GROMACS .gro file of C-alpha atoms in nm:
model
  311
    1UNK     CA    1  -0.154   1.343  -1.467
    2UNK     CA    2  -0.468   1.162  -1.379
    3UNK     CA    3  -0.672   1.310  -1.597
    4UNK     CA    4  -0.441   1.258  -1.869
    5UNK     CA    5  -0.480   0.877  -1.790
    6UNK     CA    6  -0.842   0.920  -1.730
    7UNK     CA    7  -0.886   1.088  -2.040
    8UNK     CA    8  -0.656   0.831  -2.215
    9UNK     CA    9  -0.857   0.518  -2.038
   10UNK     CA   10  -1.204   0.692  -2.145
   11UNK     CA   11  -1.076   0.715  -2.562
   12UNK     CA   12  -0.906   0.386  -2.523
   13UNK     CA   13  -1.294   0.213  -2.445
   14UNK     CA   14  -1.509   0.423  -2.640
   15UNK     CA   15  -1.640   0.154  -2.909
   16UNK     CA   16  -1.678   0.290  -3.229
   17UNK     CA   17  -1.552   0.096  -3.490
   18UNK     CA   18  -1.199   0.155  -3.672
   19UNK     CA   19  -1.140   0.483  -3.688
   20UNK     CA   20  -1.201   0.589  -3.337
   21UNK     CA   21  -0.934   0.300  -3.272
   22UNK     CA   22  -0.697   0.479  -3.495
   23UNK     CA   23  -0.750   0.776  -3.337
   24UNK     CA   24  -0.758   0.694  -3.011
   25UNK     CA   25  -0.403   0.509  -3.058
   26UNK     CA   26  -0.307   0.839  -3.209
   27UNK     CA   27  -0.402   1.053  -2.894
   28UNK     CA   28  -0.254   0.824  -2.638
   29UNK     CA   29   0.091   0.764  -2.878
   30UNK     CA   30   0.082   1.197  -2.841
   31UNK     CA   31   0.021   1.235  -2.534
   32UNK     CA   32   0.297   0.933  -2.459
   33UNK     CA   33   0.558   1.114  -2.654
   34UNK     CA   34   0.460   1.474  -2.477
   35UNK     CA   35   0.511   1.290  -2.126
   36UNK     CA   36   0.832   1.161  -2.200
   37UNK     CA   37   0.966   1.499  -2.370
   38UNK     CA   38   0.899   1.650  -2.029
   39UNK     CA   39   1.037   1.392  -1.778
   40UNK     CA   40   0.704   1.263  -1.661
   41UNK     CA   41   0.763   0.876  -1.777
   42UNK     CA   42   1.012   0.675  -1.594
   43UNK     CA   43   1.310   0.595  -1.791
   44UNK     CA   44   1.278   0.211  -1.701
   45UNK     CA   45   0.833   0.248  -1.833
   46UNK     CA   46   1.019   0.287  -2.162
   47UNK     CA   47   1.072   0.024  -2.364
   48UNK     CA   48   1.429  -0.043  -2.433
   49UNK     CA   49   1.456  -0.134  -2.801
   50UNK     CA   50   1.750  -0.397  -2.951
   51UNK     CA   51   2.111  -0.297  -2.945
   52UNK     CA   52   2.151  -0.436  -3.260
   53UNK     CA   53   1.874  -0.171  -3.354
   54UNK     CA   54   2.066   0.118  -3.184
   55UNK     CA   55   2.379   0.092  -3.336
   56UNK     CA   56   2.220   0.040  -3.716
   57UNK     CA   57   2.032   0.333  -3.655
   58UNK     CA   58   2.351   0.542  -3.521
   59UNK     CA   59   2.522   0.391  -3.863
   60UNK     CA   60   2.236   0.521  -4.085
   61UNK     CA   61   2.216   0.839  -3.976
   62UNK     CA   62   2.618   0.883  -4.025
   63UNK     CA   63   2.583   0.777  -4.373
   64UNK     CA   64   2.271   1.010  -4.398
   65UNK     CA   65   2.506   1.334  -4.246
   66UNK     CA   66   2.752   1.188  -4.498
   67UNK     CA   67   2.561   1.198  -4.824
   68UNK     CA   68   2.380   1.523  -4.719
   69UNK     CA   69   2.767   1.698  -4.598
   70UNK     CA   70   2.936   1.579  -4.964
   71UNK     CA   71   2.622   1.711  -5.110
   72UNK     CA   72   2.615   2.014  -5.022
   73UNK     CA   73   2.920   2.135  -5.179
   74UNK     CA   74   2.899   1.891  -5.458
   75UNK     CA   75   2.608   2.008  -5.588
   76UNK     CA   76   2.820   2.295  -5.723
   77UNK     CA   77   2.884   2.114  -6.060
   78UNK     CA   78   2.560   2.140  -6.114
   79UNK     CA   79   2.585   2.516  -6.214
   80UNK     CA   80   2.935   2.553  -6.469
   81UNK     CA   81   2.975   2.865  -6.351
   82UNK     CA   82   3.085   2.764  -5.989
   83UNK     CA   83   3.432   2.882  -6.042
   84UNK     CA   84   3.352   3.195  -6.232
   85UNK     CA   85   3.162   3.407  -6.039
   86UNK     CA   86   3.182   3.714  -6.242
   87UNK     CA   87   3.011   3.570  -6.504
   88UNK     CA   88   2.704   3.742  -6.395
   89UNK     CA   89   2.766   4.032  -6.617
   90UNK     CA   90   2.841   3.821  -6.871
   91UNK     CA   91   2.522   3.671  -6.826
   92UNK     CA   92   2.341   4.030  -6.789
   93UNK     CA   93   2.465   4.126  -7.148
   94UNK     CA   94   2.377   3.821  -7.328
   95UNK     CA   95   2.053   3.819  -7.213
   96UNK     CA   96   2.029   4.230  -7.327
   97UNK     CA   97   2.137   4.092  -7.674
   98UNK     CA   98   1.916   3.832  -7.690
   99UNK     CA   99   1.614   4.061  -7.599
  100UNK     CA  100   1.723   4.298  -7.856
  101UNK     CA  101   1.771   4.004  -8.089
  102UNK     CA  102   1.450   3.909  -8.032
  103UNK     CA  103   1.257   4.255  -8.068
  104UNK     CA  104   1.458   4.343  -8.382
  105UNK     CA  105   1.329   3.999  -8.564
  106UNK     CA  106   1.007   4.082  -8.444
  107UNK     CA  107   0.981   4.420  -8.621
  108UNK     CA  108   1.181   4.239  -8.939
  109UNK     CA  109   0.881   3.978  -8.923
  110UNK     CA  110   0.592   4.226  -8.855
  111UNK     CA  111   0.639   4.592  -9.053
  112UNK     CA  112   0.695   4.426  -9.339
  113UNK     CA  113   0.421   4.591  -9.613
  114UNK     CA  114   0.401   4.908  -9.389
  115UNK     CA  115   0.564   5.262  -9.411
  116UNK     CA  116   0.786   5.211  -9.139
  117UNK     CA  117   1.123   5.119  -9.201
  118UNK     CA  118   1.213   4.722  -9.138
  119UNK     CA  119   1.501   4.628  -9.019
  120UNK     CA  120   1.709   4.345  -9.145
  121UNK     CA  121   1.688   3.972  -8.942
  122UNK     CA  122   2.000   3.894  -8.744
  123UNK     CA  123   2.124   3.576  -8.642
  124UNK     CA  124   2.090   3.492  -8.279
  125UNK     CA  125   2.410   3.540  -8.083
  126UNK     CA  126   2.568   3.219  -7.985
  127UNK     CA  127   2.585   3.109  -7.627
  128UNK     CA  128   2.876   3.100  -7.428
  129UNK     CA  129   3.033   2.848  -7.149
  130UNK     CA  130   3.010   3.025  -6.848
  131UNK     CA  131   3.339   2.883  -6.681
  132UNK     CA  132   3.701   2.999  -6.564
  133UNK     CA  133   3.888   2.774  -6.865
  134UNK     CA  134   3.625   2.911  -7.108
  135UNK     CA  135   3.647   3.262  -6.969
  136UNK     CA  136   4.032   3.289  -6.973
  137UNK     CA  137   4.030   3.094  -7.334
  138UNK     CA  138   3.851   3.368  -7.437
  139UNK     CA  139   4.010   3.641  -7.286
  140UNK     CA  140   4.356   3.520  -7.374
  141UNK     CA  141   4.246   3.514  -7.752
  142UNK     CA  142   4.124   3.853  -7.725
  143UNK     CA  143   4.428   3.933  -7.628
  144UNK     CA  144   4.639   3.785  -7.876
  145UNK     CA  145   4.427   3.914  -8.144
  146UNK     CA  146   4.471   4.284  -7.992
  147UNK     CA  147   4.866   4.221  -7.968
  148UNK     CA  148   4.889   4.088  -8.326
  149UNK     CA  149   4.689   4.331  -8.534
  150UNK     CA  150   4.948   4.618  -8.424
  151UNK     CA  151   5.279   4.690  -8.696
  152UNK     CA  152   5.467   4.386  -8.629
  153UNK     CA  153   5.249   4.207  -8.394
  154UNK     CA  154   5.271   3.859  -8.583
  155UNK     CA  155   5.583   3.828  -8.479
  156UNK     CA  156   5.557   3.959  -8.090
  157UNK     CA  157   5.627   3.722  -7.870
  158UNK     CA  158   5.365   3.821  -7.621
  159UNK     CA  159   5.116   3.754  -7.873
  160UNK     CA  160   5.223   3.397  -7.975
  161UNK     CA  161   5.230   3.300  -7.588
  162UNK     CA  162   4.878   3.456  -7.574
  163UNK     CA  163   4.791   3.236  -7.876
  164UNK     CA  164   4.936   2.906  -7.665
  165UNK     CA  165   4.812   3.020  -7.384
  166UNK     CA  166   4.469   3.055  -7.574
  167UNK     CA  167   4.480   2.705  -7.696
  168UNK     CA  168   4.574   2.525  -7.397
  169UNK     CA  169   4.254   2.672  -7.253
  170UNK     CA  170   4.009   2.585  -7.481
  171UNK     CA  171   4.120   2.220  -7.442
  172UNK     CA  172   4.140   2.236  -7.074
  173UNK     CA  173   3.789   2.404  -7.088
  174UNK     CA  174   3.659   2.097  -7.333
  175UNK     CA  175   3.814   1.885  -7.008
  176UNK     CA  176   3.610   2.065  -6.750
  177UNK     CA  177   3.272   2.002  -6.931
  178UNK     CA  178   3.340   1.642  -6.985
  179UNK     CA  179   3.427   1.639  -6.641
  180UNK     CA  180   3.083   1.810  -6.515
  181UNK     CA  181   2.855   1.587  -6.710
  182UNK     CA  182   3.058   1.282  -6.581
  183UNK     CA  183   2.959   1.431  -6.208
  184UNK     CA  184   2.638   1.455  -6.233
  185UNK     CA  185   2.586   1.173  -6.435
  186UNK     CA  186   2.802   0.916  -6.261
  187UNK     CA  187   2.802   1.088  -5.902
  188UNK     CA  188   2.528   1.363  -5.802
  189UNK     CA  189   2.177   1.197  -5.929
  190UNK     CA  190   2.316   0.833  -5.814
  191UNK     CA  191   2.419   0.989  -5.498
  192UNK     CA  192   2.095   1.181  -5.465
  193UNK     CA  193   1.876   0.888  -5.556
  194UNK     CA  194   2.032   0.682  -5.254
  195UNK     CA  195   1.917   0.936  -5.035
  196UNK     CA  196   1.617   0.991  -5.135
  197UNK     CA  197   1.478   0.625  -5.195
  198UNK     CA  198   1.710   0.358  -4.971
  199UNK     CA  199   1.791   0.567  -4.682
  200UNK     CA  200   1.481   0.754  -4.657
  201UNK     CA  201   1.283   0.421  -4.658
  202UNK     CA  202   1.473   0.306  -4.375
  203UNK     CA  203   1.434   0.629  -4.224
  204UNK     CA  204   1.032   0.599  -4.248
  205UNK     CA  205   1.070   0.230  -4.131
  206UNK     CA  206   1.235   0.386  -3.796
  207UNK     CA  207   0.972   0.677  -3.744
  208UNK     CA  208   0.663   0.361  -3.787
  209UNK     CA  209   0.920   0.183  -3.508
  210UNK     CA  210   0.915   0.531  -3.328
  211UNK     CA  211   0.530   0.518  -3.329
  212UNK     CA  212   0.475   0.182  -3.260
  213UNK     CA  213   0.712   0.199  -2.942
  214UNK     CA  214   0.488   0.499  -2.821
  215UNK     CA  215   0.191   0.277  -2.861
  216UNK     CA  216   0.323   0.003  -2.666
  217UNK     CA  217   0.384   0.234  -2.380
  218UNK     CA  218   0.061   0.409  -2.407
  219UNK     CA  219  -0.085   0.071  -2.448
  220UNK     CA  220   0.099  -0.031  -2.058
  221UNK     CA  221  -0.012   0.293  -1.911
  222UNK     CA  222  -0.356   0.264  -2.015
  223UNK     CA  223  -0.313  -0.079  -1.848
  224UNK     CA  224  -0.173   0.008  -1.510
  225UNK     CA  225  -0.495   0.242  -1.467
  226UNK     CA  226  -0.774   0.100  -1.647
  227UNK     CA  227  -1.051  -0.054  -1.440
  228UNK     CA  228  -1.080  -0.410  -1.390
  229UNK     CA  229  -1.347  -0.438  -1.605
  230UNK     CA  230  -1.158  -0.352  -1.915
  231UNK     CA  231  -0.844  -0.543  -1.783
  232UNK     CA  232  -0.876  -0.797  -2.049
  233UNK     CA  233  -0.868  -0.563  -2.339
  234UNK     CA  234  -0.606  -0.352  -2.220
  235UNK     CA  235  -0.386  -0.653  -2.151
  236UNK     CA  236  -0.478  -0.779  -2.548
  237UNK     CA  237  -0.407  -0.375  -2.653
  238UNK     CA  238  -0.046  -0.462  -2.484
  239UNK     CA  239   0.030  -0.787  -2.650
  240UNK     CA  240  -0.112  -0.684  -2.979
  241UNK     CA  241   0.148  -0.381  -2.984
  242UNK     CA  242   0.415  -0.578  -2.839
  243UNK     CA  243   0.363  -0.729  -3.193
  244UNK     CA  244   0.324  -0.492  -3.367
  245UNK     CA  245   0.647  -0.355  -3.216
  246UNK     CA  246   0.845  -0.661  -3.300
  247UNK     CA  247   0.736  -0.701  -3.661
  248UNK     CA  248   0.814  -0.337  -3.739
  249UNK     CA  249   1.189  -0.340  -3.585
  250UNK     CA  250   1.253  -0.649  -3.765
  251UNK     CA  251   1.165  -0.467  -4.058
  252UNK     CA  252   1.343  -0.148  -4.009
  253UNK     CA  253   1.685  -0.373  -3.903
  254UNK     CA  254   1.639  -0.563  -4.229
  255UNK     CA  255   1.609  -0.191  -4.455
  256UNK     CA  256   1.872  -0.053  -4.258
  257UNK     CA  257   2.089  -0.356  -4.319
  258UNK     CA  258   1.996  -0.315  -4.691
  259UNK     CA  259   2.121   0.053  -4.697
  260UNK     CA  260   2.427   0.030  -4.557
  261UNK     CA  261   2.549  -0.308  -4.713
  262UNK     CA  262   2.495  -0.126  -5.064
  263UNK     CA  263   2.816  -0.021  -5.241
  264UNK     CA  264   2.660   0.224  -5.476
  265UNK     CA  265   2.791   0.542  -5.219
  266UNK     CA  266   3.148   0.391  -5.307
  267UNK     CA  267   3.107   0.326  -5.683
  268UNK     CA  268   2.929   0.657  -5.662
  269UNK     CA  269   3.262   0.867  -5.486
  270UNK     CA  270   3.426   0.632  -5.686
  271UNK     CA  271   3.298   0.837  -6.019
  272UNK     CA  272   3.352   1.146  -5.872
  273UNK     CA  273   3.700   1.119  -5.785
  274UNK     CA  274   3.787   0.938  -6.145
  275UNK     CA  275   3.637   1.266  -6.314
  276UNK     CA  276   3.821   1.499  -6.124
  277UNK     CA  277   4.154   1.300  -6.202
  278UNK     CA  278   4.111   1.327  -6.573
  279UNK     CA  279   4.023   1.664  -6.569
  280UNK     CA  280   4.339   1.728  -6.365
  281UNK     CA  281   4.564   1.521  -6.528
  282UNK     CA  282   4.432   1.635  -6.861
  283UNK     CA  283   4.470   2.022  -6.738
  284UNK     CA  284   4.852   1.923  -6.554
  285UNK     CA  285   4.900   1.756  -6.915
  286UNK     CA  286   4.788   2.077  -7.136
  287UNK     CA  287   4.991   2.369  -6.910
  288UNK     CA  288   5.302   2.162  -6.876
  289UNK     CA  289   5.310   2.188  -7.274
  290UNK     CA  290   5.244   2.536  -7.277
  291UNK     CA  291   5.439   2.655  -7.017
  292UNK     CA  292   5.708   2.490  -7.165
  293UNK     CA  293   5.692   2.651  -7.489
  294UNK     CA  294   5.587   3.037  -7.272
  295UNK     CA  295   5.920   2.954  -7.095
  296UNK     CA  296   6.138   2.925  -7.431
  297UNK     CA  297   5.992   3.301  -7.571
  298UNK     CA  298   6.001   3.418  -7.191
  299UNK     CA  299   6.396   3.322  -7.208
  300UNK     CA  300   6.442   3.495  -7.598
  301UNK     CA  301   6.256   3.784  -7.532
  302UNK     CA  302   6.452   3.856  -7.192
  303UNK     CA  303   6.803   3.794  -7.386
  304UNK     CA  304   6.668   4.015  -7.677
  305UNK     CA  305   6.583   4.271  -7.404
  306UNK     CA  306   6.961   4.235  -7.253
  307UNK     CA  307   7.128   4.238  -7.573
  308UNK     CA  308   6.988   4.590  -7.680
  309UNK     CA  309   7.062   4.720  -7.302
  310UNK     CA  310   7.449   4.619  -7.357
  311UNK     CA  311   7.453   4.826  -7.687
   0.00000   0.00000   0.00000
């Protein structure tokens, strides 16, 4: 331990210029920090800071756990395909097509005037949603189409209640786009942009009160073992970062203040839970229809079924 101090005293009155200031402050603010982290500093040889300080600083780093908790799972709507997982393959064959796409214009574009046979442009393939509404839009029209190209099939009920079912789901998939870009317009890069510019300025202001609070402390221990000599300075060390100290707290207690007086995190959640509603309510809206009209062919096509059972 004494040679720490001795070591710290020795830096602290080495005189050359700025930098070795800076550095020394550095040293003895590490050194500090070490000594506490181990148990070696007195709990009353550290300065206590404001109450007022401690309790904005327990409040900002609840609404920090709170931004980064909601984002974590929020930041699904970033990717459509968060409810349809299976869309990899999907994804794997589209791409295959679009690679042969590509290589087949290629050779269209490039054998021309040669003996090798060219092969005739194609259009690209259009791309496709890669969501659950989309996906079971799509698959339900499939469907349908299957049902009604067999003898009869225009008029099998199956088919038309595909064919709703069809519809309903390209509306409620039109519902669940809207609803994405309203997310991460309205909600995600708001909610991002508070935590990466407010709170993580008050954040910084804290770690600068962090280091000047070492520096103080380092400042009184270089103090209590200096030699009388350099008394004088040490004591003008101490007062200049018991300023230093003061300025920066009131500074991180006004940014703090700032942060978690703004209502943007409410208008943001505000957003988010206004975009989910229509989408719902739009979605509740569409299948209520449909399953209303499912219900009336599900009710003629069991009495049909009866009826030629009793005969």
């Amino acid at each position: 331990m004494d040679g720490w101090n001795k070591l710290q005293s020795s830096l602290s009155g080495l005189n050359l210029g700025q930098s070795a200031n800076k550095f020394a402050k550095g040293f003895n603010s590490s050194v500090q920090a070490t000594r506490e982290r181990l148990g070696q500093v007195a709990p009353d040889e550290i300065t206590e800071l404001p109450q007022e300080y401690k309790d904005l600083e327990a409040r900002v780093d609840a609404l920090r756990q709170a931004h980064l908790a909601l984002l974590k799972v929020t930041k699904a709507y970033e990717n459509e395909s968060y409810d349809y997982p299976t869309q990899i393959q999907e994804s794997i064959t589209e791409l295959s097509t679009t690679i042969g796409h590509g290589i087949t214009n290629f050779a269209a574009t490039n054998l021309k005037g040669t003996n090798l046979p060219t092969p005739s442009p194609v259009a690209p393939q259009v791309s496709q949603h890669k969501t659950l509404p989309h996906a079971l839009g799509r698959a339900a029209t499939n469907a349908a189409v299957a049902v009604q190209r067999t003898p009869g099939g225009n008029e099998d009920k199956l088919g038309k209640a595909l064919t709703v079912y069809a519809d309903v789901f390209d509306n409620i998939a039109s519902a669940r786009v809207e609803q994405d870009e309203s997310i991460q317009n309205q909600y995600l890069r708001p909610w991002q942009t508070t935590l990466s510019t407010s709170i993580n300025v008050a954040m910084k202001a804290r770690q600068a009160v962090r280091v000047s609070r070492l520096e103080l402390d380092a400042a009184k221990q270089t103090l209590k073992t200096t030699s009388p000599v350099k008394q004088e300075q040490a004591r003008l060390d101490v007062e200049n970062a018991e300023d230093d100290l003061v300025q920066k707290t009131e500074v991180a207690i006004t940014l703090m203040k700032t942060v978690l007086e703004n209502p943007e995190p409410l208008k943001n959640l505000n957003e988010l839970v206004k975009a989910q509603l229509l989408y719902f309510a739009a979605a509740a809206e569409a299948l209520s229809s449909a399953q209303g009209e499912i219900e009336e062919l599900s009710v003629a096509a069991e009495g049909e079924y009866r009826k030629s059972r009793d005969h």
